[in-house]
Amino acid sequence: MKLQLALDLVNIPDAIHMVKEVEAYIDIVEIGTPIVINEGLHAVKAIKDAYPNLQVLADLKIMDAGGYEVMKASEAGADIITVLGASNDATIKGAVEEARKHGKSILVDMINVTDLEKRAVEIDALGVDYICVHTGYDLQAAGQSPFEELRTVKRVVKNAKTAVAGGIKLGTLPEVIRAQPDLIIVGGGITGQEDKAGTAAEIRQLINQG
């Protein structure tokens, strides 16, 4: 299981500083949608240049023009690019084809997909690298969690790796680990803590114990 740090609502210097605190414990740095909107794709390049040994995910949440947007993110140094599961199959196929040209990976974010099981099977057949169950910020506030949906996706997906995101923190991590996703995405569960390095170290230890 890999650990991805989701960075949101910070500028580039703050992002670089925050990653430095937890670099030893994470595998992937996610440049969240708010940073991309605020700073542009050069935020991806800045993090990749600062931490070449870490993978960088560009959370573009692509909904159209999959090939073009994956190309631009790849040029900026992204290793993984996100596409929305609610987008058209042609968009996902275009994203996958472009990613293959550059040796990059595609993560499909299933946020707001209505028939999760059916869509996961369809997307799995399109050759994506990760299928991510994601309880969005607004639904987290309403008390929802991604754990049941993760179990559903794990049951039906045959080819892609699975990822999970949405309000994961130390207290809920054991339940996530029991579902055995390939990638665990943590944002505020690390970035919102006083002792970020200590929290990330504990999360990494639990994941390694698996």
mmCIF file of C-alpha atoms in Angstrom:
data_model
loop_
_atom_site.group_PDB
_atom_site.id
_atom_site.type_symbol
_atom_site.label_atom_id
_atom_site.label_comp_id
_atom_site.label_asym_id
_atom_site.label_seq_id
_atom_site.Cartn_x
_atom_site.Cartn_y
_atom_site.Cartn_z
ATOM 1 C CA MET A 1 0.000 0.000 0.000
ATOM 2 C CA LYS A 2 1.259 3.441 -0.968
ATOM 3 C CA LEU A 3 0.596 6.683 0.902
ATOM 4 C CA GLN A 4 -0.360 9.836 -0.967
ATOM 5 C CA LEU A 5 -0.301 13.267 0.655
ATOM 6 C CA ALA A 6 -3.083 15.498 -0.669
ATOM 7 C CA LEU A 7 -2.099 19.155 -0.681
ATOM 8 C CA ASP A 8 -4.960 21.641 -0.928
ATOM 9 C CA LEU A 9 -5.404 25.376 -0.360
ATOM 10 C CA VAL A 10 -1.717 26.230 -0.096
ATOM 11 C CA ASN A 11 0.655 28.174 -2.327
ATOM 12 C CA ILE A 12 3.822 26.685 -3.827
ATOM 13 C CA PRO A 13 6.344 27.754 -1.140
ATOM 14 C CA ASP A 14 4.019 26.461 1.600
ATOM 15 C CA ALA A 15 3.539 23.209 -0.323
ATOM 16 C CA ILE A 16 7.291 22.671 -0.712
ATOM 17 C CA HIS A 17 7.819 23.334 2.992
ATOM 18 C CA MET A 18 5.006 20.984 4.038
ATOM 19 C CA VAL A 19 6.274 18.127 1.869
ATOM 20 C CA LYS A 20 9.744 18.520 3.399
ATOM 21 C CA GLU A 21 8.271 17.765 6.827
ATOM 22 C CA VAL A 22 6.801 14.415 5.752
ATOM 23 C CA GLU A 23 8.912 13.444 2.723
ATOM 24 C CA ALA A 24 10.359 10.370 4.444
ATOM 25 C CA TYR A 25 6.928 8.818 5.028
ATOM 26 C CA ILE A 26 5.022 9.363 1.771
ATOM 27 C CA ASP A 27 5.187 7.948 -1.751
ATOM 28 C CA ILE A 28 3.127 10.431 -3.758
ATOM 29 C CA VAL A 29 2.422 14.162 -3.476
ATOM 30 C CA GLU A 30 -0.948 15.265 -4.780
ATOM 31 C CA ILE A 31 -1.179 18.761 -6.189
ATOM 32 C CA GLY A 32 -4.844 19.285 -5.382
ATOM 33 C CA THR A 33 -7.373 20.938 -7.644
ATOM 34 C CA PRO A 34 -7.394 24.178 -5.574
ATOM 35 C CA ILE A 35 -3.632 24.602 -6.070
ATOM 36 C CA VAL A 36 -3.893 23.920 -9.806
ATOM 37 C CA ILE A 37 -6.665 26.526 -10.067
ATOM 38 C CA ASN A 38 -4.716 29.003 -7.969
ATOM 39 C CA GLU A 39 -1.176 28.462 -9.252
ATOM 40 C CA GLY A 40 -1.459 26.527 -12.520
ATOM 41 C CA LEU A 41 0.467 23.451 -13.637
ATOM 42 C CA HIS A 42 3.792 25.055 -12.734
ATOM 43 C CA ALA A 43 2.907 23.984 -9.175
ATOM 44 C CA VAL A 44 3.352 20.390 -10.364
ATOM 45 C CA LYS A 45 6.752 21.212 -11.862
ATOM 46 C CA ALA A 46 7.855 23.031 -8.706
ATOM 47 C CA ILE A 47 7.093 20.044 -6.471
ATOM 48 C CA LYS A 48 8.624 17.550 -8.925
ATOM 49 C CA ASP A 49 11.793 19.653 -9.184
ATOM 50 C CA ALA A 50 12.001 19.947 -5.390
ATOM 51 C CA TYR A 51 11.297 16.249 -4.723
ATOM 52 C CA PRO A 52 12.351 14.203 -7.788
ATOM 53 C CA ASN A 53 12.278 10.950 -5.795
ATOM 54 C CA LEU A 54 8.568 11.297 -5.020
ATOM 55 C CA GLN A 55 5.774 10.701 -7.498
ATOM 56 C CA VAL A 56 3.584 13.725 -8.179
ATOM 57 C CA LEU A 57 -0.126 13.467 -8.907
ATOM 58 C CA ALA A 58 -1.884 16.309 -10.710
ATOM 59 C CA ASP A 59 -5.489 16.325 -9.530
ATOM 60 C CA LEU A 60 -6.949 17.872 -12.676
ATOM 61 C CA LYS A 61 -10.276 16.000 -12.431
ATOM 62 C CA ILE A 62 -10.372 15.904 -16.235
ATOM 63 C CA MET A 63 -13.878 15.804 -17.702
ATOM 64 C CA ASP A 64 -13.120 16.494 -21.379
ATOM 65 C CA ALA A 65 -10.149 16.766 -23.763
ATOM 66 C CA GLY A 66 -8.441 13.914 -21.917
ATOM 67 C CA GLY A 67 -5.495 13.495 -24.246
ATOM 68 C CA TYR A 68 -4.566 17.174 -24.369
ATOM 69 C CA GLU A 69 -4.827 17.771 -20.639
ATOM 70 C CA VAL A 70 -2.811 14.648 -19.821
ATOM 71 C CA MET A 71 -0.159 15.811 -22.287
ATOM 72 C CA LYS A 72 0.113 19.209 -20.566
ATOM 73 C CA ALA A 73 0.273 17.655 -17.088
ATOM 74 C CA SER A 74 2.932 15.191 -18.291
ATOM 75 C CA GLU A 75 5.018 18.049 -19.672
ATOM 76 C CA ALA A 76 4.822 19.679 -16.232
ATOM 77 C CA GLY A 77 6.255 16.548 -14.616
ATOM 78 C CA ALA A 78 3.156 14.799 -13.294
ATOM 79 C CA ASP A 79 3.522 11.041 -12.825
ATOM 80 C CA ILE A 80 -0.190 10.438 -12.244
ATOM 81 C CA ILE A 81 -3.132 12.446 -13.592
ATOM 82 C CA THR A 82 -6.763 12.257 -12.480
ATOM 83 C CA VAL A 83 -9.806 11.892 -14.712
ATOM 84 C CA LEU A 84 -13.390 11.866 -13.473
ATOM 85 C CA GLY A 85 -15.271 8.571 -13.658
ATOM 86 C CA ALA A 86 -18.386 10.523 -14.642
ATOM 87 C CA SER A 87 -16.716 11.625 -17.875
ATOM 88 C CA ASN A 88 -17.251 10.000 -21.263
ATOM 89 C CA ASP A 89 -15.457 6.742 -22.105
ATOM 90 C CA ALA A 90 -13.772 8.503 -25.036
ATOM 91 C CA THR A 91 -12.269 11.051 -22.640
ATOM 92 C CA ILE A 92 -10.900 8.299 -20.402
ATOM 93 C CA LYS A 93 -9.527 6.355 -23.399
ATOM 94 C CA GLY A 94 -7.842 9.495 -24.731
ATOM 95 C CA ALA A 95 -6.282 10.138 -21.350
ATOM 96 C CA VAL A 96 -4.998 6.547 -21.079
ATOM 97 C CA GLU A 97 -3.532 6.595 -24.611
ATOM 98 C CA GLU A 98 -1.702 9.876 -23.977
ATOM 99 C CA ALA A 99 -0.450 8.693 -20.586
ATOM 100 C CA ARG A 100 1.030 5.568 -22.186
ATOM 101 C CA LYS A 101 3.028 7.726 -24.630
ATOM 102 C CA HIS A 102 4.710 9.501 -21.729
ATOM 103 C CA GLY A 103 5.025 6.606 -19.285
ATOM 104 C CA LYS A 104 2.470 8.172 -16.938
ATOM 105 C CA SER A 105 -0.464 6.747 -14.968
ATOM 106 C CA ILE A 106 -4.177 7.579 -14.915
ATOM 107 C CA LEU A 107 -6.224 7.622 -11.727
ATOM 108 C CA VAL A 108 -9.985 7.735 -12.222
ATOM 109 C CA ASP A 109 -11.799 9.568 -9.447
ATOM 110 C CA MET A 110 -15.249 8.075 -8.836
ATOM 111 C CA ILE A 111 -16.590 11.107 -6.967
ATOM 112 C CA ASN A 112 -20.335 11.541 -7.612
ATOM 113 C CA VAL A 113 -20.614 8.415 -9.786
ATOM 114 C CA THR A 114 -24.133 7.099 -9.194
ATOM 115 C CA ASP A 115 -23.881 3.371 -10.074
ATOM 116 C CA LEU A 116 -20.444 2.749 -8.611
ATOM 117 C CA GLU A 117 -20.254 -1.001 -9.235
ATOM 118 C CA LYS A 118 -21.343 -0.809 -12.892
ATOM 119 C CA ARG A 119 -19.117 2.153 -13.705
ATOM 120 C CA ALA A 120 -16.099 0.607 -11.960
ATOM 121 C CA VAL A 121 -16.391 -2.482 -14.181
ATOM 122 C CA GLU A 122 -16.648 -0.306 -17.312
ATOM 123 C CA ILE A 123 -13.677 1.859 -16.357
ATOM 124 C CA ASP A 124 -11.572 -1.140 -15.359
ATOM 125 C CA ALA A 125 -11.917 -2.364 -18.949
ATOM 126 C CA LEU A 126 -10.507 0.925 -20.320
ATOM 127 C CA GLY A 127 -6.978 0.249 -19.077
ATOM 128 C CA VAL A 128 -6.694 2.860 -16.317
ATOM 129 C CA ASP A 129 -4.084 2.432 -13.598
ATOM 130 C CA TYR A 130 -6.100 3.356 -10.492
ATOM 131 C CA ILE A 131 -9.775 3.570 -9.625
ATOM 132 C CA CYS A 132 -10.288 5.858 -6.645
ATOM 133 C CA VAL A 133 -13.259 5.850 -4.308
ATOM 134 C CA HIS A 134 -13.614 9.429 -3.119
ATOM 135 C CA THR A 135 -16.004 10.927 -0.612
ATOM 136 C CA GLY A 136 -15.905 14.624 -1.423
ATOM 137 C CA TYR A 137 -15.428 17.436 1.054
ATOM 138 C CA ASP A 138 -19.102 18.388 1.060
ATOM 139 C CA LEU A 139 -20.270 14.820 1.689
ATOM 140 C CA GLN A 140 -17.680 14.341 4.437
ATOM 141 C CA ALA A 141 -19.245 17.314 6.181
ATOM 142 C CA ALA A 142 -22.545 15.429 6.020
ATOM 143 C CA GLY A 143 -20.963 12.415 7.744
ATOM 144 C CA GLN A 144 -20.314 10.083 4.792
ATOM 145 C CA SER A 145 -17.196 7.921 4.464
ATOM 146 C CA PRO A 146 -15.696 5.969 1.534
ATOM 147 C CA PHE A 147 -15.174 2.605 3.219
ATOM 148 C CA GLU A 148 -18.256 0.725 1.986
ATOM 149 C CA GLU A 149 -17.726 2.019 -1.544
ATOM 150 C CA LEU A 150 -14.103 0.867 -1.433
ATOM 151 C CA ARG A 151 -15.231 -2.659 -0.593
ATOM 152 C CA THR A 152 -17.618 -2.554 -3.566
ATOM 153 C CA VAL A 153 -14.914 -1.462 -5.998
ATOM 154 C CA LYS A 154 -12.394 -3.965 -4.626
ATOM 155 C CA ARG A 155 -14.912 -6.728 -5.255
ATOM 156 C CA VAL A 156 -15.491 -5.979 -8.949
ATOM 157 C CA VAL A 157 -12.226 -4.499 -10.257
ATOM 158 C CA LYS A 158 -9.926 -7.023 -11.922
ATOM 159 C CA ASN A 159 -7.120 -5.000 -13.545
ATOM 160 C CA ALA A 160 -6.729 -1.533 -12.056
ATOM 161 C CA LYS A 161 -5.309 -0.796 -8.650
ATOM 162 C CA THR A 162 -7.658 0.733 -6.087
ATOM 163 C CA ALA A 163 -7.306 3.989 -4.197
ATOM 164 C CA VAL A 164 -9.336 5.643 -1.461
ATOM 165 C CA ALA A 165 -9.731 9.262 -0.397
ATOM 166 C CA GLY A 166 -12.014 11.280 1.787
ATOM 167 C CA GLY A 167 -11.476 12.303 5.379
ATOM 168 C CA ILE A 168 -8.971 9.558 6.200
ATOM 169 C CA LYS A 169 -7.032 10.111 9.424
ATOM 170 C CA LEU A 170 -5.231 8.060 12.072
ATOM 171 C CA GLY A 171 -8.478 7.128 13.798
ATOM 172 C CA THR A 172 -10.127 5.739 10.664
ATOM 173 C CA LEU A 173 -6.991 4.265 9.089
ATOM 174 C CA PRO A 174 -7.367 0.718 10.505
ATOM 175 C CA GLU A 175 -10.732 0.369 8.737
ATOM 176 C CA VAL A 176 -9.154 1.535 5.474
ATOM 177 C CA ILE A 177 -6.231 -0.863 5.814
ATOM 178 C CA ARG A 178 -8.598 -3.791 6.383
ATOM 179 C CA ALA A 179 -10.100 -3.116 2.936
ATOM 180 C CA GLN A 180 -6.572 -3.365 1.430
ATOM 181 C CA PRO A 181 -6.526 -0.584 -1.181
ATOM 182 C CA ASP A 182 -3.324 -0.126 -3.176
ATOM 183 C CA LEU A 183 -3.202 3.601 -2.482
ATOM 184 C CA ILE A 184 -4.358 5.539 0.584
ATOM 185 C CA ILE A 185 -4.822 9.283 0.137
ATOM 186 C CA VAL A 186 -4.598 11.472 3.234
ATOM 187 C CA GLY A 187 -5.021 15.237 3.280
ATOM 188 C CA GLY A 188 -6.068 17.061 6.429
ATOM 189 C CA GLY A 189 -5.365 13.919 8.449
ATOM 190 C CA ILE A 190 -1.706 14.956 8.032
ATOM 191 C CA THR A 191 -1.672 18.557 6.813
ATOM 192 C CA GLY A 192 -4.101 19.730 9.488
ATOM 193 C CA GLN A 193 -2.145 18.225 12.382
ATOM 194 C CA GLU A 194 0.217 20.094 14.692
ATOM 195 C CA ASP A 195 2.888 17.374 14.415
ATOM 196 C CA LYS A 196 2.723 16.559 10.723
ATOM 197 C CA ALA A 197 5.883 14.437 10.637
ATOM 198 C CA GLY A 198 4.876 12.441 13.700
ATOM 199 C CA THR A 199 1.395 11.790 12.329
ATOM 200 C CA ALA A 200 2.732 10.800 8.910
ATOM 201 C CA ALA A 201 5.216 8.442 10.595
ATOM 202 C CA GLU A 202 2.402 6.759 12.550
ATOM 203 C CA ILE A 203 0.281 6.415 9.409
ATOM 204 C CA ARG A 204 3.223 4.925 7.510
ATOM 205 C CA GLN A 205 3.889 2.450 10.324
ATOM 206 C CA LEU A 206 0.257 1.273 10.323
ATOM 207 C CA ILE A 207 0.284 0.917 6.531
ATOM 208 C CA ASN A 208 3.536 -1.056 6.600
ATOM 209 C CA GLN A 209 2.055 -3.393 9.219
ATOM 210 C CA GLY A 210 -0.917 -3.740 6.829
#
